[in-house]
Coordinates of C-alpha atoms in Angstrom, one line a residue:
M1 CA -37.5 43.5 -29.2
F2 CA -36.4 45.8 -26.3
R3 CA -38.6 48.5 -27.9
G4 CA -41.6 46.3 -28.2
P5 CA -44.0 44.7 -25.7
T6 CA -41.8 41.7 -24.8
C7 CA -39.7 43.8 -22.4
W8 CA -40.1 46.7 -20.1
W9 CA -37.9 48.6 -17.6
S10 CA -39.6 50.3 -14.7
E11 CA -38.7 53.6 -13.2
D12 CA -37.4 52.0 -10.0
G13 CA -34.8 50.1 -12.1
Y14 CA -36.5 46.7 -12.5
F15 CA -36.0 45.1 -15.9
A16 CA -38.6 42.5 -17.0
G17 CA -39.1 40.4 -20.0
F18 CA -41.9 38.1 -21.0
E19 CA -41.2 34.9 -22.9
G20 CA -42.7 36.6 -25.9
C21 CA -45.8 38.8 -26.3
Y22 CA -49.4 38.6 -27.3
G23 CA -50.5 35.5 -25.4
C24 CA -47.2 34.5 -23.8
C25 CA -45.9 34.0 -20.2
P26 CA -44.4 36.3 -17.6
L27 CA -41.8 37.1 -16.3
N28 CA -38.0 36.8 -16.6
C29 CA -38.6 33.1 -17.2
T30 CA -35.2 31.5 -16.4
H31 CA -35.6 28.5 -18.6
V32 CA -36.5 30.6 -21.7
W33 CA -34.1 33.5 -21.1
N34 CA -31.5 30.7 -20.5
Y35 CA -30.9 30.7 -24.3
A36 CA -30.9 34.5 -24.8
Q37 CA -27.5 36.1 -25.4
S38 CA -28.0 39.3 -27.4
H39 CA -29.5 41.4 -24.5
A40 CA -26.5 40.8 -22.2
R41 CA -23.8 41.2 -24.9
L42 CA -25.3 44.4 -26.3
F43 CA -26.4 45.9 -23.0
P44 CA -24.4 44.4 -20.1
E45 CA -26.4 46.4 -17.6
V46 CA -29.5 44.4 -18.5
G47 CA -27.8 41.1 -17.9
R48 CA -26.6 42.3 -14.5
N49 CA -30.0 43.6 -13.6
L50 CA -31.6 40.2 -14.3
R51 CA -29.0 38.4 -12.1
V52 CA -29.8 40.8 -9.2
S53 CA -33.4 39.7 -9.5
N54 CA -32.3 36.0 -9.5
F55 CA -29.9 36.2 -6.6
I56 CA -31.2 39.0 -4.4
S57 CA -34.8 40.2 -5.2
Y58 CA -36.5 36.8 -5.8
L59 CA -34.2 34.3 -4.3
H60 CA -35.8 31.9 -1.8
P61 CA -34.3 31.9 1.7
D62 CA -32.8 28.4 1.1
G63 CA -31.1 29.3 -2.2
E64 CA -33.8 28.1 -4.6
T65 CA -34.3 30.5 -7.5
S66 CA -37.7 31.5 -8.9
H67 CA -38.3 30.5 -12.5
R68 CA -40.7 33.3 -12.9
E69 CA -41.0 36.6 -11.0
H70 CA -43.6 38.8 -9.2
T71 CA -45.6 35.7 -8.0
P72 CA -44.4 32.7 -5.9
H73 CA -42.5 30.2 -8.1
G74 CA -39.9 27.5 -7.5
A75 CA -36.9 26.6 -9.6
F76 CA -36.8 24.8 -13.0
A77 CA -33.7 22.7 -13.2
D78 CA -32.4 24.2 -16.5
G79 CA -33.3 27.7 -15.5
H80 CA -31.6 27.4 -12.1
C81 CA -28.4 26.2 -13.7
A82 CA -28.7 28.9 -16.3
V83 CA -28.7 31.9 -14.0
I84 CA -25.5 30.6 -12.3
V85 CA -23.8 30.2 -15.7
A86 CA -25.1 33.6 -16.8
A87 CA -23.6 35.3 -13.7
L88 CA -20.1 34.4 -15.1
R89 CA -21.1 36.0 -18.4
E90 CA -22.3 39.1 -16.6
H91 CA -19.0 39.2 -14.6
Q92 CA -16.9 39.0 -17.7
L93 CA -19.0 41.8 -19.3
S94 CA -18.4 44.0 -16.2
P95 CA -15.5 46.5 -15.9
D96 CA -14.8 45.5 -12.3
E97 CA -15.8 43.1 -9.5
K98 CA -18.6 45.3 -8.1
F99 CA -21.4 43.2 -9.6
L100 CA -20.0 39.9 -8.5
K101 CA -19.5 41.1 -4.9
Q102 CA -23.2 42.2 -4.9
V103 CA -24.6 38.8 -6.0
W104 CA -22.1 36.4 -4.6
P105 CA -23.9 35.5 -1.3
G106 CA -27.0 34.5 -3.2
L107 CA -25.1 32.8 -6.0
K108 CA -23.2 30.7 -3.5
K109 CA -26.4 29.7 -1.7
A110 CA -28.0 28.9 -5.1
T111 CA -25.1 26.7 -6.1
D112 CA -25.3 24.6 -2.9
W113 CA -29.1 24.3 -3.2
M114 CA -28.7 23.0 -6.8
I115 CA -26.3 20.3 -5.7
E116 CA -28.5 19.1 -2.8
K117 CA -31.7 19.2 -4.9
Y118 CA -30.5 17.4 -8.0
D119 CA -27.3 15.5 -6.9
A120 CA -27.6 14.5 -3.3
D121 CA -24.9 11.8 -3.6
H122 CA -22.5 14.3 -5.3
D123 CA -21.7 12.0 -8.2
G124 CA -22.2 14.9 -10.7
V125 CA -25.2 13.2 -12.4
P126 CA -28.7 14.7 -12.1
A127 CA -31.3 12.6 -10.4
G128 CA -35.0 12.9 -9.6
Q129 CA -37.6 15.1 -11.3
Q130 CA -36.0 17.9 -13.3
W131 CA -38.6 20.4 -14.5
N132 CA -37.4 22.3 -17.6
T133 CA -38.3 24.4 -20.6
Y134 CA -40.4 21.7 -22.2
D135 CA -43.0 22.4 -19.5
T136 CA -42.6 18.9 -18.0
A137 CA -40.0 17.1 -16.0
V138 CA -37.3 14.7 -17.3
T139 CA -36.0 12.1 -14.7
G140 CA -32.7 10.6 -13.9
A141 CA -29.4 10.8 -15.7
N142 CA -29.3 12.9 -18.8
T143 CA -27.0 15.5 -20.5
F144 CA -29.7 18.0 -21.4
I145 CA -29.9 19.0 -17.7
G146 CA -26.6 17.3 -16.9
S147 CA -24.4 19.4 -19.2
Q148 CA -26.0 22.6 -17.8
Y149 CA -25.4 21.3 -14.3
L150 CA -21.7 20.8 -15.1
A151 CA -21.5 24.3 -16.7
A152 CA -23.1 25.8 -13.6
L153 CA -20.6 24.1 -11.3
A154 CA -17.7 25.2 -13.5
A155 CA -18.9 28.8 -13.6
A156 CA -19.5 28.9 -9.9
E157 CA -16.1 27.5 -9.2
K158 CA -14.5 30.1 -11.4
L159 CA -16.4 32.9 -9.6
A160 CA -15.5 31.4 -6.2
L161 CA -11.8 31.7 -7.1
V162 CA -12.3 35.4 -8.0
M163 CA -14.0 35.8 -4.6
K164 CA -11.1 34.0 -2.9
D165 CA -13.5 31.3 -1.6
A166 CA -11.2 28.3 -2.1
E167 CA -13.3 26.0 0.1
A168 CA -16.4 26.5 -2.1
A169 CA -14.4 26.2 -5.3
S170 CA -12.8 23.0 -4.2
R171 CA -16.2 21.4 -3.2
W172 CA -17.8 22.4 -6.5
R173 CA -14.8 21.2 -8.5
A174 CA -14.9 17.8 -7.0
V175 CA -18.6 17.4 -7.9
R176 CA -18.0 18.7 -11.4
E177 CA -15.0 16.4 -12.1
A178 CA -17.1 13.4 -10.9
G179 CA -19.9 14.4 -13.1
M180 CA -17.7 14.8 -16.2
K181 CA -16.5 11.3 -15.7
N182 CA -19.8 9.7 -14.7
Q183 CA -22.1 11.3 -17.2
N184 CA -19.7 10.5 -20.1
A185 CA -19.4 6.9 -19.0
K186 CA -23.2 6.3 -18.4
L187 CA -24.8 8.3 -21.2
W188 CA -22.8 7.9 -24.4
N189 CA -24.4 5.4 -26.9
G190 CA -21.7 5.6 -29.5
E191 CA -23.3 8.3 -31.6
Y192 CA -24.8 10.8 -29.1
Y193 CA -25.7 11.3 -25.4
I194 CA -28.9 9.7 -24.2
Q195 CA -31.0 9.6 -21.0
I196 CA -31.4 6.9 -18.4
P197 CA -34.8 7.7 -16.8
E198 CA -36.0 6.8 -13.3
T199 CA -39.2 5.1 -12.1
P200 CA -41.8 6.5 -12.2
P201 CA -40.9 8.1 -15.5
G202 CA -41.5 11.7 -16.4
R203 CA -41.8 13.1 -19.9
D204 CA -38.5 11.5 -20.9
Y205 CA -36.6 11.1 -24.1
N206 CA -34.6 7.9 -23.2
N207 CA -32.7 6.9 -26.3
G208 CA -33.7 10.0 -28.3
C209 CA -31.3 12.3 -30.0
A210 CA -32.1 15.7 -28.4
S211 CA -30.9 18.9 -30.1
D212 CA -30.4 20.3 -26.5
Q213 CA -28.3 17.3 -25.3
L214 CA -25.2 19.6 -25.1
L215 CA -26.8 22.9 -24.2
G216 CA -24.4 23.3 -21.3
Q217 CA -21.4 22.7 -23.6
W218 CA -22.7 25.6 -25.8
W219 CA -22.8 27.8 -22.7
A220 CA -19.3 26.6 -21.6
H221 CA -17.7 27.5 -24.9
Q222 CA -19.1 31.0 -24.9
I223 CA -17.6 31.9 -21.5
G224 CA -14.3 30.0 -21.6
L225 CA -15.1 27.0 -19.5
G226 CA -13.6 24.5 -21.9
Y227 CA -14.9 21.0 -22.6
L228 CA -17.4 19.2 -20.3
Y229 CA -17.2 16.0 -22.3
P230 CA -14.5 14.6 -24.6
P231 CA -14.1 16.8 -27.6
E232 CA -14.4 14.0 -30.1
R233 CA -17.7 12.9 -28.6
V234 CA -19.1 16.4 -28.6
R235 CA -18.3 16.7 -32.3
K236 CA -19.7 13.3 -33.0
A237 CA -22.9 14.2 -31.2
T238 CA -23.3 17.4 -33.2
D239 CA -23.0 15.3 -36.4
A240 CA -25.8 13.0 -35.1
I241 CA -28.1 16.0 -34.3
M242 CA -27.6 17.2 -37.8
R243 CA -28.1 13.7 -39.3
Y244 CA -31.3 12.8 -37.4
N245 CA -33.0 16.1 -36.5
F246 CA -32.6 18.4 -39.5
R247 CA -35.3 18.2 -42.2
E248 CA -35.3 20.1 -45.5
K249 CA -39.1 20.0 -45.7
F250 CA -42.0 19.0 -43.3
A251 CA -44.4 17.7 -45.9
G252 CA -45.8 14.4 -44.5
F253 CA -44.6 15.1 -40.9
K254 CA -47.0 16.0 -38.2
Q255 CA -45.8 18.9 -36.1
D256 CA -47.4 18.4 -32.7
P257 CA -48.8 19.9 -30.5
R258 CA -47.9 23.2 -32.3
R259 CA -47.0 24.1 -35.9
Y260 CA -44.5 26.8 -36.6
I261 CA -43.3 25.7 -40.1
P262 CA -45.2 25.4 -43.4
D263 CA -44.9 22.0 -45.0
D264 CA -42.7 23.2 -47.8
E265 CA -40.0 24.5 -45.5
G266 CA -37.6 22.9 -43.1
G267 CA -35.9 23.2 -39.8
L268 CA -34.3 21.4 -36.8
L269 CA -36.6 19.2 -34.7
I270 CA -36.2 19.3 -30.9
C271 CA -35.8 15.5 -30.5
T272 CA -36.0 12.4 -32.7
W273 CA -35.7 8.6 -32.1
P274 CA -33.5 7.2 -34.8
H275 CA -34.0 3.7 -33.6
N276 CA -37.8 3.9 -33.4
D277 CA -38.0 3.5 -29.7
R278 CA -39.9 6.6 -28.7
P279 CA -41.1 6.2 -25.1
K280 CA -44.7 6.8 -23.9
P281 CA -45.1 9.5 -22.7
F282 CA -42.2 11.3 -24.3
M283 CA -40.7 14.7 -23.9
L284 CA -43.3 17.4 -24.8
Y285 CA -42.7 19.5 -27.9
S286 CA -40.2 17.0 -29.4
D287 CA -42.0 17.3 -32.8
E288 CA -41.7 21.1 -32.9
V289 CA -39.1 23.5 -34.3
W290 CA -38.0 26.5 -32.3
T291 CA -35.5 29.0 -33.7
G292 CA -34.0 29.6 -30.3
I293 CA -32.8 26.0 -30.3
E294 CA -31.8 26.1 -33.9
Y295 CA -29.5 29.0 -33.2
S296 CA -28.0 27.5 -30.1
T297 CA -27.3 24.2 -31.8
A298 CA -25.8 25.9 -34.8
G299 CA -23.7 28.0 -32.5
L300 CA -22.3 24.8 -30.9
M301 CA -21.6 23.5 -34.3
V302 CA -19.6 26.6 -35.2
F303 CA -17.5 26.1 -32.0
E304 CA -16.9 22.6 -33.1
G305 CA -15.8 23.6 -36.6
K306 CA -19.0 22.3 -38.2
I307 CA -19.4 25.5 -40.2
E308 CA -21.4 24.0 -43.1
S309 CA -23.9 22.2 -40.8
A310 CA -24.4 25.5 -38.9
R311 CA -24.9 27.4 -42.1
R312 CA -27.6 25.0 -43.3
I313 CA -29.5 25.3 -40.1
V314 CA -29.3 29.1 -39.9
K315 CA -30.0 29.6 -43.6
M316 CA -33.2 27.5 -43.3
A317 CA -34.3 29.3 -40.1
R318 CA -33.8 32.7 -41.6
S319 CA -35.4 31.8 -44.9
R320 CA -38.7 31.1 -43.0
Y321 CA -38.6 34.8 -41.9
D322 CA -38.0 36.3 -45.3
G323 CA -40.8 38.9 -45.2
R324 CA -43.4 36.7 -46.9
K325 CA -46.5 36.1 -44.8
R326 CA -47.2 32.6 -43.7
D327 CA -50.6 31.8 -42.4
G328 CA -51.8 28.7 -40.4
L329 CA -49.0 28.8 -37.9
N330 CA -49.3 28.9 -34.1
S331 CA -48.7 32.4 -32.7
G332 CA -48.7 33.5 -36.4
P333 CA -48.8 34.6 -39.0
G334 CA -45.2 34.0 -39.6
G335 CA -42.5 35.4 -41.9
N336 CA -41.8 38.8 -40.3
P337 CA -38.0 39.0 -40.2
F338 CA -38.1 40.7 -36.8
N339 CA -40.8 38.4 -35.2
E340 CA -39.7 34.9 -34.6
L341 CA -42.5 32.8 -33.2
E342 CA -42.8 30.3 -30.4
C343 CA -45.2 30.5 -27.5
G344 CA -45.9 34.1 -28.5
K345 CA -44.5 36.7 -30.8
F346 CA -41.0 38.3 -30.7
Y347 CA -39.9 35.3 -28.6
A348 CA -36.9 35.8 -26.3
R349 CA -35.3 32.4 -26.9
A350 CA -34.4 33.5 -30.4
L351 CA -31.8 35.9 -28.8
S352 CA -29.6 32.8 -28.7
S353 CA -28.6 33.9 -32.2
W354 CA -25.9 36.1 -30.8
S355 CA -23.9 32.9 -29.9
L356 CA -23.2 32.5 -33.6
L357 CA -21.2 35.7 -33.6
I358 CA -19.3 34.7 -30.4
A359 CA -18.5 31.3 -31.9
S360 CA -17.5 32.7 -35.3
Q361 CA -15.1 35.3 -33.9
G362 CA -14.0 33.1 -30.9
Q363 CA -14.2 36.0 -28.5
V364 CA -12.2 35.7 -25.2
L365 CA -13.3 38.2 -22.6
D366 CA -12.7 39.0 -18.9
G367 CA -13.6 42.6 -18.3
P368 CA -12.4 42.9 -14.7
K369 CA -9.0 41.5 -15.6
G370 CA -8.8 43.6 -18.8
V371 CA -8.6 40.5 -21.1
L372 CA -9.8 40.7 -24.7
G373 CA -9.1 38.3 -27.5
F374 CA -10.3 36.5 -30.6
K375 CA -9.8 33.1 -32.1
P376 CA -11.9 33.1 -35.3
R377 CA -13.5 29.9 -36.5
W378 CA -15.1 31.6 -39.5
Q379 CA -12.7 32.8 -42.2
P380 CA -9.7 33.0 -39.8
T381 CA -7.4 34.2 -42.6
D382 CA -9.6 37.1 -43.6
H383 CA -12.0 37.9 -40.8
R384 CA -14.1 40.9 -39.9
S385 CA -16.8 41.0 -37.1
F386 CA -18.5 43.3 -34.7
F387 CA -17.6 42.9 -31.0
T388 CA -18.9 44.1 -27.7
A389 CA -17.0 44.7 -24.5
P390 CA -18.0 45.9 -21.0
E391 CA -17.8 49.6 -21.8
G392 CA -17.6 49.8 -25.6
W393 CA -18.0 48.1 -29.0
G394 CA -16.2 48.1 -32.3
L395 CA -14.8 46.1 -35.2
F396 CA -12.3 43.2 -35.1
I397 CA -10.3 42.4 -38.2
Q398 CA -7.8 39.6 -38.7
K399 CA -5.7 38.9 -41.8
H400 CA -3.2 36.1 -42.3
E401 CA -0.5 36.3 -45.0
G402 CA 2.4 33.9 -45.0
N403 CA 4.3 34.3 -41.7
L404 CA 2.3 37.4 -40.7
Q405 CA -1.0 37.6 -38.8
H406 CA -2.3 41.1 -38.4
E407 CA -5.0 42.0 -35.8
R408 CA -7.0 45.2 -35.6
I409 CA -9.3 46.1 -32.8
E410 CA -11.1 49.3 -33.8
L411 CA -13.0 50.9 -30.9
R412 CA -16.0 52.6 -32.5
H413 CA -17.8 53.6 -29.2
G414 CA -17.0 53.8 -25.5
K415 CA -13.7 52.7 -23.9
L416 CA -11.5 49.7 -23.4
R417 CA -9.2 48.8 -20.5
L418 CA -6.7 46.3 -21.7
Q419 CA -4.1 44.3 -19.7
E420 CA -3.9 41.2 -21.9
L421 CA -4.7 40.3 -25.5
V422 CA -5.4 36.8 -26.7
F423 CA -5.1 35.4 -30.3
E424 CA -4.6 32.1 -32.1
I425 CA -1.8 31.3 -34.5
P426 CA -1.2 28.2 -36.8
S427 CA 0.2 25.2 -35.0
T428 CA 3.1 25.3 -37.5
A429 CA 4.2 28.8 -36.4
K430 CA 7.6 28.8 -34.8
E431 CA 9.0 31.3 -32.3
P432 CA 6.3 34.0 -32.7
T433 CA 7.0 37.6 -32.0
A434 CA 4.5 40.4 -31.5
K435 CA 4.4 44.2 -32.0
I436 CA 1.4 46.0 -30.4
S437 CA 0.5 49.7 -31.0
V438 CA -2.2 52.2 -30.5
G439 CA -1.7 55.0 -33.0
S440 CA 1.9 56.0 -32.8
R441 CA 2.4 54.5 -29.4
T442 CA 4.0 51.1 -29.0
L443 CA 2.8 48.9 -26.1
P444 CA 5.5 46.7 -24.6
A445 CA 4.3 43.2 -23.7
S446 CA 5.5 39.7 -22.9
L447 CA 4.3 36.8 -25.1
K448 CA 3.1 33.5 -23.6
R449 CA 2.3 30.6 -25.9
D450 CA 0.3 27.5 -25.2
G451 CA -0.1 25.4 -28.3
T452 CA -1.9 27.6 -30.8
E453 CA -2.9 30.2 -28.2
V454 CA -0.9 33.4 -27.8
R455 CA -1.3 35.7 -24.8
L456 CA 0.2 39.1 -24.9
V457 CA 0.5 40.5 -21.4
L458 CA 1.0 44.3 -21.5
A459 CA 3.7 45.9 -19.3
E460 CA 1.2 48.6 -18.4
T461 CA -2.6 48.8 -18.6
A462 CA -3.7 50.4 -21.8
H463 CA -6.7 52.7 -21.8
V464 CA -8.2 52.8 -25.3
T465 CA -10.7 55.5 -26.1
E466 CA -13.4 55.9 -28.8
G467 CA -11.9 56.2 -32.3
Q468 CA -8.6 54.5 -31.4
T469 CA -7.3 51.3 -32.9
V470 CA -5.2 48.6 -31.3
E471 CA -3.0 46.9 -33.9
V472 CA -1.0 43.7 -33.4
A473 CA 1.5 42.2 -35.8
L474 CA 2.3 38.6 -35.1
R475 CA 5.3 37.1 -37.0
W476 CA 7.0 33.8 -37.0

């Protein structure tokens, strides 16, 4: 995709991405690139470049972001939240604090603008018109925007602490904690999270089951922000999304206003109304299927341990791009394994697929602090996966046999600076010990346990070079 017409990088250093190509929209659209993960994980410099555009080059004087670049644009609610959350990802994928110090003044201003624009009473619940990636505005209390708002507050708070801005961190924490309580109390219907619209209404979903209802939770899991809502409700909501929104075939169903799936294939709808109470007008594109949302929703399911549901969604999505040509589709033809369709070809939202890897391997990362770890959810007793870090990439392997858990971090390219390693052991493990080595060199470390999490704090910073392997033996 980076080699194709969706993206370009100018000689003066500006990185730009369309939503897709051949008939799609410019440029660095925050509410579409909100979902994208692959670019920043594979090429951290690209992620940082985009945040410089958000918080320096195209930031409005009052802190409002531009949802598109190179022409005057205001913020979309989801995109504005997204660039704040993504700034934490970019910081974690940096080797030091240089990037954060560069964007911090704009990021702080953008966070305060977000609160005053969407949450003037500071109760942590979005209000008013909230323009978003469905090219319309939802109104009032909802977790589609609300979860992203909470994630943005949590990310900004964490970055404020890095910057030693305790006053900002405290203010944002108070709003976030109020929102976690109030959104959960107001918007849970017993099965999933709903919306309470305002008058006059927008293009709302009301009692609908939106696949994006926990998009902020998906983000939060990827960058170590923890739960925004009670874990049992998050899991219950993912079950509802699977139950109501996934279809094995679309024969007899009208995809509207655009059609991306042949009738004899299936996918995950954007929103459904299980109780037949669809509002008028309703959220645009609800009757469509976008792979970018399929992957993000499946990624959340992996984080929640719903491996089989995630597998069904991803298997169906990828089967639609198996190399067989499919005519009669919008932005089509479809079927090219490298060209996932939405409003254009080679669509950027599909880069959300990388979250499936992060969820499966449970990566823990803080580049500036030298923290790297893994808590696999997929095959934890015999796990192998590719990983990326701020200045290198490699292979992570975990094997579990009896009272021994063996970890291997094979650095295939670049370098790693390590100060702390993080893993997960069974809850039944008693008095764990750890031995860490790089080649013939043993690395002394202290072990800190919190439930099933084990943190190994190295006595001295380890500098791992290309071709070296970090090995850890955990016994109990």
